[in-house]
mmCIF file of C-alpha atoms in Angstrom:
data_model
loop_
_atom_site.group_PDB
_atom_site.id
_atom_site.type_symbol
_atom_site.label_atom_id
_atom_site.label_comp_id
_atom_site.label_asym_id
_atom_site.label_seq_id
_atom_site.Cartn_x
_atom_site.Cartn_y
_atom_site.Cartn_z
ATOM 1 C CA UNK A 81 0.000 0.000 0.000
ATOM 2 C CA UNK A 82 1.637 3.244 -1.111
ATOM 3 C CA UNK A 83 0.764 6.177 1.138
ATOM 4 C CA UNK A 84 1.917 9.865 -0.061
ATOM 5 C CA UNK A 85 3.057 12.404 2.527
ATOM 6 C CA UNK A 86 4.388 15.547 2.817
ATOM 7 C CA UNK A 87 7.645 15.763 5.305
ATOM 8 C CA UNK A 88 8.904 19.101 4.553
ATOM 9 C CA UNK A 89 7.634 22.159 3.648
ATOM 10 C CA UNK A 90 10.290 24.954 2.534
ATOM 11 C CA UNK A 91 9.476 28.813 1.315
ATOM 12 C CA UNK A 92 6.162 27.204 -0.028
ATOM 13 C CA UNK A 93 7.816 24.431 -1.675
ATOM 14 C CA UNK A 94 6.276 20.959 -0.556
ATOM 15 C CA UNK A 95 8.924 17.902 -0.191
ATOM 16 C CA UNK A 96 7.003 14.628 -0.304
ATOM 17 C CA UNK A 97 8.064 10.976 0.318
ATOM 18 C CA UNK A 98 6.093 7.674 -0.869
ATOM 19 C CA UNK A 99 5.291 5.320 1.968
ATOM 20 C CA UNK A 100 4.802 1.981 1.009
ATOM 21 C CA UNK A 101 4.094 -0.124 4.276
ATOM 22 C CA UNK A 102 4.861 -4.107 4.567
ATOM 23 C CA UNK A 103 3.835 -4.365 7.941
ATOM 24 C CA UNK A 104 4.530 -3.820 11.110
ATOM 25 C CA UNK A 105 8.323 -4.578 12.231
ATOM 26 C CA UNK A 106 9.150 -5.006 8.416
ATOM 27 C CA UNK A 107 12.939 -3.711 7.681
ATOM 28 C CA UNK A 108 12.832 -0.492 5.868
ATOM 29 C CA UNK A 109 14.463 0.933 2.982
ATOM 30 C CA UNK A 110 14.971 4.320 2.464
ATOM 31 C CA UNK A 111 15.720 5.161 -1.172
ATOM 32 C CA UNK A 112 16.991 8.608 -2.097
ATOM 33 C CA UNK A 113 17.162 8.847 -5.894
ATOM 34 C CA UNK A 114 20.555 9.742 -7.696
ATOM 35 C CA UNK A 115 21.300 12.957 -9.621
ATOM 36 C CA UNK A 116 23.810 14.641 -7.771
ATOM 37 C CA UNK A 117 21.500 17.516 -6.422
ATOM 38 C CA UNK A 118 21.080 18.308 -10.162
ATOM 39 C CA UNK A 119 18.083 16.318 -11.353
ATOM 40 C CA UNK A 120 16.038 13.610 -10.569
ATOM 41 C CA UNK A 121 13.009 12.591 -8.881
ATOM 42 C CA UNK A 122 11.194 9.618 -6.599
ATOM 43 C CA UNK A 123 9.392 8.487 -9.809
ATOM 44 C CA UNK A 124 13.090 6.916 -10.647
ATOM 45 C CA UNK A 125 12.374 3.965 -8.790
ATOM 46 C CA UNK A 126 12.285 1.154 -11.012
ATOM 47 C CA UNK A 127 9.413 -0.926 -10.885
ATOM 48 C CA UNK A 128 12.061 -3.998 -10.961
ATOM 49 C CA UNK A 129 13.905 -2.719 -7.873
ATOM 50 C CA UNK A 130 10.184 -1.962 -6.279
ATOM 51 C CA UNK A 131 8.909 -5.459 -6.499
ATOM 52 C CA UNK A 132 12.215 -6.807 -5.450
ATOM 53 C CA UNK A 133 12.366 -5.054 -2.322
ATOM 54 C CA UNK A 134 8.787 -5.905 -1.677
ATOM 55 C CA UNK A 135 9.148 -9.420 -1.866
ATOM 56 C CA UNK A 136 12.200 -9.581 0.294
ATOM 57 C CA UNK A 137 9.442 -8.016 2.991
ATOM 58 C CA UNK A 138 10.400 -4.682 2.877
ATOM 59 C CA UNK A 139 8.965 -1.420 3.386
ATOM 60 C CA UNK A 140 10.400 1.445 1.317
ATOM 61 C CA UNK A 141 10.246 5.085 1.728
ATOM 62 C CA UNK A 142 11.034 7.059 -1.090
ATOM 63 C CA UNK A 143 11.867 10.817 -0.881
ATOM 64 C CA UNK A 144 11.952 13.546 -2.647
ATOM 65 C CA UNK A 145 14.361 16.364 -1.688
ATOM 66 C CA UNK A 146 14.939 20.080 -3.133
ATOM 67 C CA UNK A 147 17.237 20.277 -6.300
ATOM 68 C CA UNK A 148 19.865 22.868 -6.403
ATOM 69 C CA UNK A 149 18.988 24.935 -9.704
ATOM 70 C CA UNK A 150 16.000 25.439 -8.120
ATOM 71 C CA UNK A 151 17.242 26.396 -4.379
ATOM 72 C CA UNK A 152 21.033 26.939 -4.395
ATOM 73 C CA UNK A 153 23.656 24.749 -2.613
ATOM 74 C CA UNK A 154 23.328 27.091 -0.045
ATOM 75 C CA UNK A 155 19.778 26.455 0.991
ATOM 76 C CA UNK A 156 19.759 22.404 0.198
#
C-alpha cells in the first residue's frame, strides 16, 4: 500500500516521500534517488527494484528532496 506524505515544507515548496508499508516490524528501505542535487526525482524507482524489495518483505520510503537549480547549494 503506497501512502503519499508531505515531510517538509520549505518557502512554499512541498517535499514529499512515498510510503509503502509491509507491515509492522518489516525492515525499511529508504531510497533517495541519484542525480547529484542536479536532477532527478522519486518516480526513478524502477518498478524492478520496487517489487524486489517488496518481496524480500520490505517497506520502502522514497523521498523527494529540493534540487539545487532550483534552491542553491546554499539552501539544500
Amino acid at each position: 500500500m503506497k501512502d503519499t506524505k508531505i515531510y517538509k515544507e520549505v518557502n512554499s515548496c512541498s517535499i514529499s516521500a512515498d510510503i509503502y508499508y509491509q507491515g509492522r516490524n518489516s525492515p525499511v528501505i529508504l531510497y533517495i534517488h541519484g542525480g547529484a542535487l542536479i536532477f532527478g526525482a522519486r518516480s526513478w524507482l524502477s518498478s524492478d527494484q520496487f517489487e524486489y524489495f517488496r518481496r524480500s518483505g520490505f517497506s520502502i520510503i522514497n523521498i523527494d528532496y529540493r534540487l539545487a537549480p532550483e534552491t542553491g547549494f546554499e539552501e539544500s
